[in-house]
CSV table of C-alpha atoms in Angstrom, one decimal:
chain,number,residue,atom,x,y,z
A,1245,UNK,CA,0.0,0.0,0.0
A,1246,UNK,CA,1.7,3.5,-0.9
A,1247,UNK,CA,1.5,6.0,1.5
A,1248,UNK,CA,0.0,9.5,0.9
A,1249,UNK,CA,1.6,12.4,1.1
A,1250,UNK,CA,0.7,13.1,5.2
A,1251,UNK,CA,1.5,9.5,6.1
A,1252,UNK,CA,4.9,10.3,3.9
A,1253,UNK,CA,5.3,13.5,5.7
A,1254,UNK,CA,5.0,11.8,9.2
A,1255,UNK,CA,7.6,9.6,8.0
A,1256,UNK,CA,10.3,11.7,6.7
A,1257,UNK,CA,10.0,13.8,10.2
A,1258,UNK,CA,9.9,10.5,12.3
A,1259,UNK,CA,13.0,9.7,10.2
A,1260,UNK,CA,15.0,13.0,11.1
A,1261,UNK,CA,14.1,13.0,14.7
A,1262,UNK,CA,15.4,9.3,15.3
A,1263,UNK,CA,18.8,10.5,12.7
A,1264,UNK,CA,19.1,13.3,15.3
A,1265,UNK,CA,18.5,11.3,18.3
A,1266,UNK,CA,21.3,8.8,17.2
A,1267,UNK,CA,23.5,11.6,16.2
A,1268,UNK,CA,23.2,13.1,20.2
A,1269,UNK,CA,23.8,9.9,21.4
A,1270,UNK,CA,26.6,8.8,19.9
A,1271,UNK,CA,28.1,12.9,20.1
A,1272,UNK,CA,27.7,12.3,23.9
A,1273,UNK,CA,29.5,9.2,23.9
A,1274,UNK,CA,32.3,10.2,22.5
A,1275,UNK,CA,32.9,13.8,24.6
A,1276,UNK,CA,31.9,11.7,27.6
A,1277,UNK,CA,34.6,12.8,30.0
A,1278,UNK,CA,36.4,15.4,27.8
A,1279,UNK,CA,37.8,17.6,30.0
A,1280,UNK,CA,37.8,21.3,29.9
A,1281,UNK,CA,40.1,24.0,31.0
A,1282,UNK,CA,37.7,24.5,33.6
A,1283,UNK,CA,37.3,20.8,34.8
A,1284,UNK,CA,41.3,21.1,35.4
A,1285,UNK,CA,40.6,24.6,36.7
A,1286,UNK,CA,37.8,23.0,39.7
A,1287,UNK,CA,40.5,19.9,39.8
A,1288,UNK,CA,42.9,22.1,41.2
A,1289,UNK,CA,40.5,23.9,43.7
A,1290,UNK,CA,39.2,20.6,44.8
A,1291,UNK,CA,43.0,18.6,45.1
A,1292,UNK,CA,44.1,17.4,48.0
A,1293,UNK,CA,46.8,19.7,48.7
A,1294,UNK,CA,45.5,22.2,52.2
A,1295,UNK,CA,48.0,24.3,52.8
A,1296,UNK,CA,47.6,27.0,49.9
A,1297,UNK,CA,47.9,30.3,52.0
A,1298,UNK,CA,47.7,32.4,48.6
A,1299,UNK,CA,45.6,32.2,45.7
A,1300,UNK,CA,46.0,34.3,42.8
A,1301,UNK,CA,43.1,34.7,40.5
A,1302,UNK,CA,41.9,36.4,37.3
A,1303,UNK,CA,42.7,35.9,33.7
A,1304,UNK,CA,45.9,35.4,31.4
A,1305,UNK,CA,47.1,38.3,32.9
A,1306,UNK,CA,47.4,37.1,35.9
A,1307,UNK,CA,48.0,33.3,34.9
A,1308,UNK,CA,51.4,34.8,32.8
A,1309,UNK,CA,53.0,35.3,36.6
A,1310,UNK,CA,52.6,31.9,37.7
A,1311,UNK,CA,53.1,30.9,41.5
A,1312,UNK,CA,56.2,33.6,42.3
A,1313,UNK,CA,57.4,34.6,45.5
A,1314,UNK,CA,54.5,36.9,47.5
A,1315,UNK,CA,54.5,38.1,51.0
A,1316,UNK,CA,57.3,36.2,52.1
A,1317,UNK,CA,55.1,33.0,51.4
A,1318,UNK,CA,56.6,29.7,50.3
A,1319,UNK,CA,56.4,28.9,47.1
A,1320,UNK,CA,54.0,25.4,47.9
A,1321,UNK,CA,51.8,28.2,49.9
A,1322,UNK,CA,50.9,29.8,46.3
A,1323,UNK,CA,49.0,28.8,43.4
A,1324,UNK,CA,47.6,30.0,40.8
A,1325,UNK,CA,43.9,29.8,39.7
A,1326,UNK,CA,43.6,32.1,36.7
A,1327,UNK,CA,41.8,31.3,33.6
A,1328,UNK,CA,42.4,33.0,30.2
A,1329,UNK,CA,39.9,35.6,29.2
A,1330,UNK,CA,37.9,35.0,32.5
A,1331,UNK,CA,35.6,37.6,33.3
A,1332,UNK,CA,34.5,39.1,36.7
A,1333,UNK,CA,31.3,37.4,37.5
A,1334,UNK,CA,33.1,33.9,36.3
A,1335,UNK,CA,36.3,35.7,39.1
A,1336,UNK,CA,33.4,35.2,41.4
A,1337,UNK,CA,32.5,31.8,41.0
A,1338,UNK,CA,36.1,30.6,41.6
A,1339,UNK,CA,36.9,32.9,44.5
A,1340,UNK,CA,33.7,31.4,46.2
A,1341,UNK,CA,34.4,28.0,45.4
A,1342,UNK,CA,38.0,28.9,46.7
A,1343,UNK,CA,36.5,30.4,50.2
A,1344,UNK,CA,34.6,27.2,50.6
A,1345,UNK,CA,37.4,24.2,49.8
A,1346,UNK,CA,40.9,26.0,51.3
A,1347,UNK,CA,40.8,26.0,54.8
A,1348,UNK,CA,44.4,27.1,55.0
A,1349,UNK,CA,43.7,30.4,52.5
A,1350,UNK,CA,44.9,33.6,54.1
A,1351,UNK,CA,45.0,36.3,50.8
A,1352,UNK,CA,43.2,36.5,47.3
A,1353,UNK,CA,45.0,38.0,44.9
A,1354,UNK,CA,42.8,39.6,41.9
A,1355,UNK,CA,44.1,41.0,38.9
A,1356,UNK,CA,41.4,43.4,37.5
A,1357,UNK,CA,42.6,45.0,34.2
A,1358,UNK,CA,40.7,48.5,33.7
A,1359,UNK,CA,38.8,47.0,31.0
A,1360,UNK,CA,37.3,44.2,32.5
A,1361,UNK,CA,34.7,46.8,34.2
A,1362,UNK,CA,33.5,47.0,30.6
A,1363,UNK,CA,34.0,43.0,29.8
A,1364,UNK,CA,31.4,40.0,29.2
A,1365,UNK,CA,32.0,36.4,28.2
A,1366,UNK,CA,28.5,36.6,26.9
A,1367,UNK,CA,28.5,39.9,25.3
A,1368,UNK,CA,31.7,38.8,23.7
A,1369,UNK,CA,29.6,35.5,22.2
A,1370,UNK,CA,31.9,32.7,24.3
A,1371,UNK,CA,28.8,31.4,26.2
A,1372,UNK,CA,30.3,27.8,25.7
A,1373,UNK,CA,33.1,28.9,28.6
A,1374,UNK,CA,29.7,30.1,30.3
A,1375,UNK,CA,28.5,26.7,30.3
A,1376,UNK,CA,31.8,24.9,31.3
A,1377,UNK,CA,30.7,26.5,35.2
A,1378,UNK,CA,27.8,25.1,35.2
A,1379,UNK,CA,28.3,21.7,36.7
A,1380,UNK,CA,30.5,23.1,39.4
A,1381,UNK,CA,28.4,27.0,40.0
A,1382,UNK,CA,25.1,25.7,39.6
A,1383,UNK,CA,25.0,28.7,38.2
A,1384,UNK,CA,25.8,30.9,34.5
A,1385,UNK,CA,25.1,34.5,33.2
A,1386,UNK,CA,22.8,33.5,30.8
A,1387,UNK,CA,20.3,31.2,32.7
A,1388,UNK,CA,18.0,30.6,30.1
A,1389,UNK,CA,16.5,27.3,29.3
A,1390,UNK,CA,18.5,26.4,26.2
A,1391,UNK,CA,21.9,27.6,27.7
A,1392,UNK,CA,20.6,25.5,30.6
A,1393,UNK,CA,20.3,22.4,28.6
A,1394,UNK,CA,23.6,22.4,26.5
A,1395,UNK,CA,25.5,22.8,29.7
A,1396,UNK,CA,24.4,19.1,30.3
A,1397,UNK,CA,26.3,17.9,27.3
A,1398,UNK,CA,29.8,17.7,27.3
A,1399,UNK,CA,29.5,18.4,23.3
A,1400,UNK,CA,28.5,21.7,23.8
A,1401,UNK,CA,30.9,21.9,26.9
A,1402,UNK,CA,33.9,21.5,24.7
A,1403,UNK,CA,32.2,24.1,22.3
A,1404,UNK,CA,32.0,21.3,19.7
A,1405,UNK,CA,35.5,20.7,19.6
A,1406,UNK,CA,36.6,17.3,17.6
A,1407,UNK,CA,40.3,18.2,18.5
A,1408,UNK,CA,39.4,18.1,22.0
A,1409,UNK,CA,39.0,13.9,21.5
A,1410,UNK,CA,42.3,13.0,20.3
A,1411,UNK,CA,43.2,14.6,23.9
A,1412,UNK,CA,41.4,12.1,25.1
A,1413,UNK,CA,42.2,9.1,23.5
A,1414,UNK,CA,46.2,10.5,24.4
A,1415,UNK,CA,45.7,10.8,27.9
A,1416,UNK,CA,45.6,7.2,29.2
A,1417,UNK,CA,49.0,7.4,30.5
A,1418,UNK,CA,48.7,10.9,31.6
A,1419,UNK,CA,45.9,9.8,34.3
A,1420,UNK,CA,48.5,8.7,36.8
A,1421,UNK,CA,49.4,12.2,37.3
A,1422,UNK,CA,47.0,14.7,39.0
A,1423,UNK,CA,44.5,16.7,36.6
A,1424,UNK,CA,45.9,19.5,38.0
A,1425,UNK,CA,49.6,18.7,36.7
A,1426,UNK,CA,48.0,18.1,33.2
A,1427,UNK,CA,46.4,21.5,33.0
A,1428,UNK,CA,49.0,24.0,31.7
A,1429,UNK,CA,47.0,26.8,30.3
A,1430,UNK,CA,48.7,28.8,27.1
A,1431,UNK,CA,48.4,32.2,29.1
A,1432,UNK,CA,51.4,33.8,26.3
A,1433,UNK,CA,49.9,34.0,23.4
A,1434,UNK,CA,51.6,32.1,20.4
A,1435,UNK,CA,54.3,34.0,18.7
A,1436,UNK,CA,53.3,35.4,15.4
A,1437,UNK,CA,55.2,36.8,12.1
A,1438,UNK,CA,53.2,39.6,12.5
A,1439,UNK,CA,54.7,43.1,12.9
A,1440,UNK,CA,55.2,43.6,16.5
A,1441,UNK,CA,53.7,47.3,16.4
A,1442,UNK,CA,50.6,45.7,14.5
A,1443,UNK,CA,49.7,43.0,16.8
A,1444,UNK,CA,50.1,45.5,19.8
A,1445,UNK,CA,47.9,48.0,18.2
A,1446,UNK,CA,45.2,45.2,17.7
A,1447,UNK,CA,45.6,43.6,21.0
A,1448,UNK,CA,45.2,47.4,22.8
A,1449,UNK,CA,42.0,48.0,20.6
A,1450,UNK,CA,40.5,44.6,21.3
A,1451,UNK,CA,40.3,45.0,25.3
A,1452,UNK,CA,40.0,48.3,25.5
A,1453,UNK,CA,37.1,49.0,22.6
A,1454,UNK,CA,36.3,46.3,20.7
A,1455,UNK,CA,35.0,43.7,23.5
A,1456,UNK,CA,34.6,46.4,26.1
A,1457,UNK,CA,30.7,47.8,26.6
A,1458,UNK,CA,30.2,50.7,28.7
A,1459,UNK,CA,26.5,49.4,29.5
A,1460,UNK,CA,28.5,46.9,31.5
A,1461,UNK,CA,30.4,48.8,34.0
A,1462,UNK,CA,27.8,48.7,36.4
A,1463,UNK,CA,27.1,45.2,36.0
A,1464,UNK,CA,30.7,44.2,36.8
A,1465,UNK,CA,30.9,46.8,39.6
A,1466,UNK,CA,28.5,45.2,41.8
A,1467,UNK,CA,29.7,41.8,40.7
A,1468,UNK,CA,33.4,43.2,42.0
A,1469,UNK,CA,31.6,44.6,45.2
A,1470,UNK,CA,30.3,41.2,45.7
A,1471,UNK,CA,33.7,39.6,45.6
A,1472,UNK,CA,35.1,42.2,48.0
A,1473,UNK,CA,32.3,41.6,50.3
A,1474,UNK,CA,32.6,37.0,49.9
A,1475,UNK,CA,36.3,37.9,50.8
A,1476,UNK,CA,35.7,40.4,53.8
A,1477,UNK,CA,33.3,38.3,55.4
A,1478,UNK,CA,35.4,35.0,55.3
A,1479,UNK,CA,38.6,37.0,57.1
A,1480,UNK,CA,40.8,37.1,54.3
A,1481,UNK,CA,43.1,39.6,53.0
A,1482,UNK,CA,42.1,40.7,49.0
A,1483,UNK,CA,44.9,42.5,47.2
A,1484,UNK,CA,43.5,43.6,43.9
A,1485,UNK,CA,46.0,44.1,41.4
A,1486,UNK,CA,46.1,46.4,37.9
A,1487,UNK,CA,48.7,44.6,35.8
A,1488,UNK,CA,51.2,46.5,33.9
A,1489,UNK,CA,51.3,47.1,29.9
A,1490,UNK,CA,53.3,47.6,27.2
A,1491,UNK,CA,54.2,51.4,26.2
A,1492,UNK,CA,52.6,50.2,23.0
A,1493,UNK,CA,49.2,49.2,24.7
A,1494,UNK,CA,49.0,52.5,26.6
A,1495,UNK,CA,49.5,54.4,22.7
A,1496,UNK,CA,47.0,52.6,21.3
A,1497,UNK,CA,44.4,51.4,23.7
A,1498,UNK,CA,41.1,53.5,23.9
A,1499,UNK,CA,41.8,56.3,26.6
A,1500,UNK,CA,38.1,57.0,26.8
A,1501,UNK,CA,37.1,53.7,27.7
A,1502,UNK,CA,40.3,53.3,30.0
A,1503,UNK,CA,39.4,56.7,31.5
A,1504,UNK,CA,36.0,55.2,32.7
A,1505,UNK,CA,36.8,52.4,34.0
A,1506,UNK,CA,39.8,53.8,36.2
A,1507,UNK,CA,37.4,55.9,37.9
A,1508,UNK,CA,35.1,53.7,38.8
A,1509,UNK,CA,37.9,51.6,40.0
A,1510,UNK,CA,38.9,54.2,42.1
A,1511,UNK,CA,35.5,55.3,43.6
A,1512,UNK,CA,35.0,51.5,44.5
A,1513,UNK,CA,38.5,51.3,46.1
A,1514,UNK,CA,38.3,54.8,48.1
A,1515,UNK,CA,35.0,52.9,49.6
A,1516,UNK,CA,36.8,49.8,50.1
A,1517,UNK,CA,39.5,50.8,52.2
A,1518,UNK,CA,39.9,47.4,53.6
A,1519,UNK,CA,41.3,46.0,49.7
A,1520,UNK,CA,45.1,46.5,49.9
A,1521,UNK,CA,44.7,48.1,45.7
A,1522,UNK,CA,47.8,47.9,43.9
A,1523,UNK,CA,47.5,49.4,40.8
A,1524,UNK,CA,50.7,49.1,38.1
A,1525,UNK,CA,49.1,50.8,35.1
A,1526,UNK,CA,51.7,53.0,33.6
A,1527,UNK,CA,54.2,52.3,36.1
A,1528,UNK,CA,57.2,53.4,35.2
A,1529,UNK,CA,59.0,50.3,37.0
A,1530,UNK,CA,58.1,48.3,33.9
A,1531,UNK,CA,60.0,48.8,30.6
A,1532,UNK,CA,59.1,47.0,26.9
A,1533,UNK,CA,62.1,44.2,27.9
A,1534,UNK,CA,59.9,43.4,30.8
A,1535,UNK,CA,57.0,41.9,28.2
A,1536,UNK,CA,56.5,38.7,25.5
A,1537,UNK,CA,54.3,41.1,24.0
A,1538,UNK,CA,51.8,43.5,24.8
A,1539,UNK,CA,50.3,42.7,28.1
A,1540,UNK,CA,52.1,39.7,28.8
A,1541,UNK,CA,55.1,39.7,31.2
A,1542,UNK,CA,58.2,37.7,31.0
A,1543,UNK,CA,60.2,36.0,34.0
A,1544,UNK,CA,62.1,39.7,34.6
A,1545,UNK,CA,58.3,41.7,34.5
A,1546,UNK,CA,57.1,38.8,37.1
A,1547,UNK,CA,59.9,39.1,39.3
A,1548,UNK,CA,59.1,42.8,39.3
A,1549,UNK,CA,55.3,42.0,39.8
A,1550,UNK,CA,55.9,40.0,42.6
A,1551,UNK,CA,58.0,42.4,44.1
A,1552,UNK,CA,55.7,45.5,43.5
A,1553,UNK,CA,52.9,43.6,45.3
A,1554,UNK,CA,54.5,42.6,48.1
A,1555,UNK,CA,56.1,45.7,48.9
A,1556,UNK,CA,53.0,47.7,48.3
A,1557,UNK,CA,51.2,44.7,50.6
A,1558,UNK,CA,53.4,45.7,53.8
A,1559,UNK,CA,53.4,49.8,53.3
A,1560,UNK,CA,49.7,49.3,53.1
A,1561,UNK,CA,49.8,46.8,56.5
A,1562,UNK,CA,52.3,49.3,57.7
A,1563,UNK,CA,50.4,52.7,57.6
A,1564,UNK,CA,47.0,50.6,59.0
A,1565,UNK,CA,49.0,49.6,62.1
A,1566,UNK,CA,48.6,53.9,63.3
């Protein structure tokens, strides 16, 4: 008996819903237990390891220092829980979950660029790293029920990555190590033929006016208040830290946008006089040699980093002692 045209129709959509079903499945399968950057990121928070006094925190900014030398602190009493292009309300989410596993944690360290005030990983379109949280946070920016539902699947965890499964199939060996010893995040960004001036330029305009959004600042104001506050209220110490540049970023970066967001910074620090602020902006400490590139420091501009911090950590515990 030949079917008609509706029983055909029925059919042919029966037929695509059990192709995509299939296709789900067997997508799921394979990314099962993929690992992100932020899976190693929660390993780390959540290793055994107690006696972290220090935890520095922020983006590639401030995962380009590494674990140096702070406050007189061993070096074991350090580590480092940045995350590339991180923004402040996903800063949050790790500083909480921080508060709640080490026992032993004494000091935050944030690094807060000026332009993050004006910075979104959703405005900026990366609401896969959005969804990487979830499992951990309970919680994302964009809560709605679609985001929701692809931060069940690892698939759309991994941002549809193939690459990431020949990772997986190469890390049978590597799972006698810690996660957190397999997770080495590319904070330097990889060396290009490009004319240095060029890339600088590009990188400057790309923080500072390209991803930043002025509608924002507010946002990510309170969402830095908060994070004061989470730290205040646990007995901790927070040192939040403007990183240095590049003469080349300051020449090109959007002074506008930079202007703004310094001020707030400043209003928010002149009513948070309990945040040791070390701001390193145009410091003339720094010179071009001390730099990869533009915003990225070497081992001499994280030696001098480290130092600036903890000297400006003991003034600041100095003049509070009168």
């Amino acid at each position: 008996m030949r079917l008609n045209n509706k029983h055909r129709f029925c059919v042919e959509i029966a037929a695509v819903a059990l192709f995509i079903a299939v296709m789900i499945f067997v997508l799921e399968l394979l990314f099962c237990g993929v690992p992100t950057r932020i899976d190693y990121l929660y390993a780390g928070i959540h290793q055994s390891n107690d006696n972290i006094e220090l935890a520095i925190v922020g983006n590639s900014h401030a995962g380009a220092i590494g674990k140096p030398s702070l406050l007189g602190l061993r070096r074991d009493c350090v580590e480092n829980y940045s995350v590339g292009g991180q923004d402040l309300f996903h800063i949050y989410l790790v500083v909480d979950e921080l508060i709640k596993c080490k026992k032993a944690l004494k000091y935050i360290v944030l690094f807060v660029d000026y332009d993050m005030l004006g910075y979104s990983l959703i405005e900026t379109n990366q609401r896969y790293t959005d969804r990487e949280y979830y499992k951990y946070a309970d919680t994302m920016q964009d809560m709605s029920l679609a985001n929701r539902l692809m931060a069940t699947s690892n698939f759309f965890r991994c941002n549809r990555e193939f690459s990431m499964l020949t990772k997986k199939y190469k890390q049978v060996e590597e799972e006698k190590t810690s996660k957190r010893e397999k997770y080495e995040d590319n904070y330097i960004p990889i060396a290009t033929t490009d004319d240095a001036g060029e890339a600088c330029k590009r990188r400057a305009l790309e923080m500072t006016s390209i991803k930043f959004r002025s509608s924002l600042v507010e946002e990510n104001k309170l969402i830095l208040q908060h994070i004061i506050d989470l730290v205040s209220s646990s007995d901790m110490t927070l040192i939040l830290v403007v990183p240095p540049k590049r003469q080349c970023f300051y020449d090109y970066a959007d002074s506008a946008n930079s202007q703004i967001s310094k001020c707030e910074l400043y209003k928010m620090m002149k009513s948070n006089s309990n945040v040791c602020f070390v701001d390193m902006y145009e410091n003339q400490n720094f010179c071009d040699d001390d730099f990869v590139d533009a915003d990225h420091p070497n081992s001499q501009g994280v030696d001098k980093i480290g130092l600036i911090i903890t000297n400006e950590y003991f003034n600041d515990k100095y003049k509070r002692s009168f």
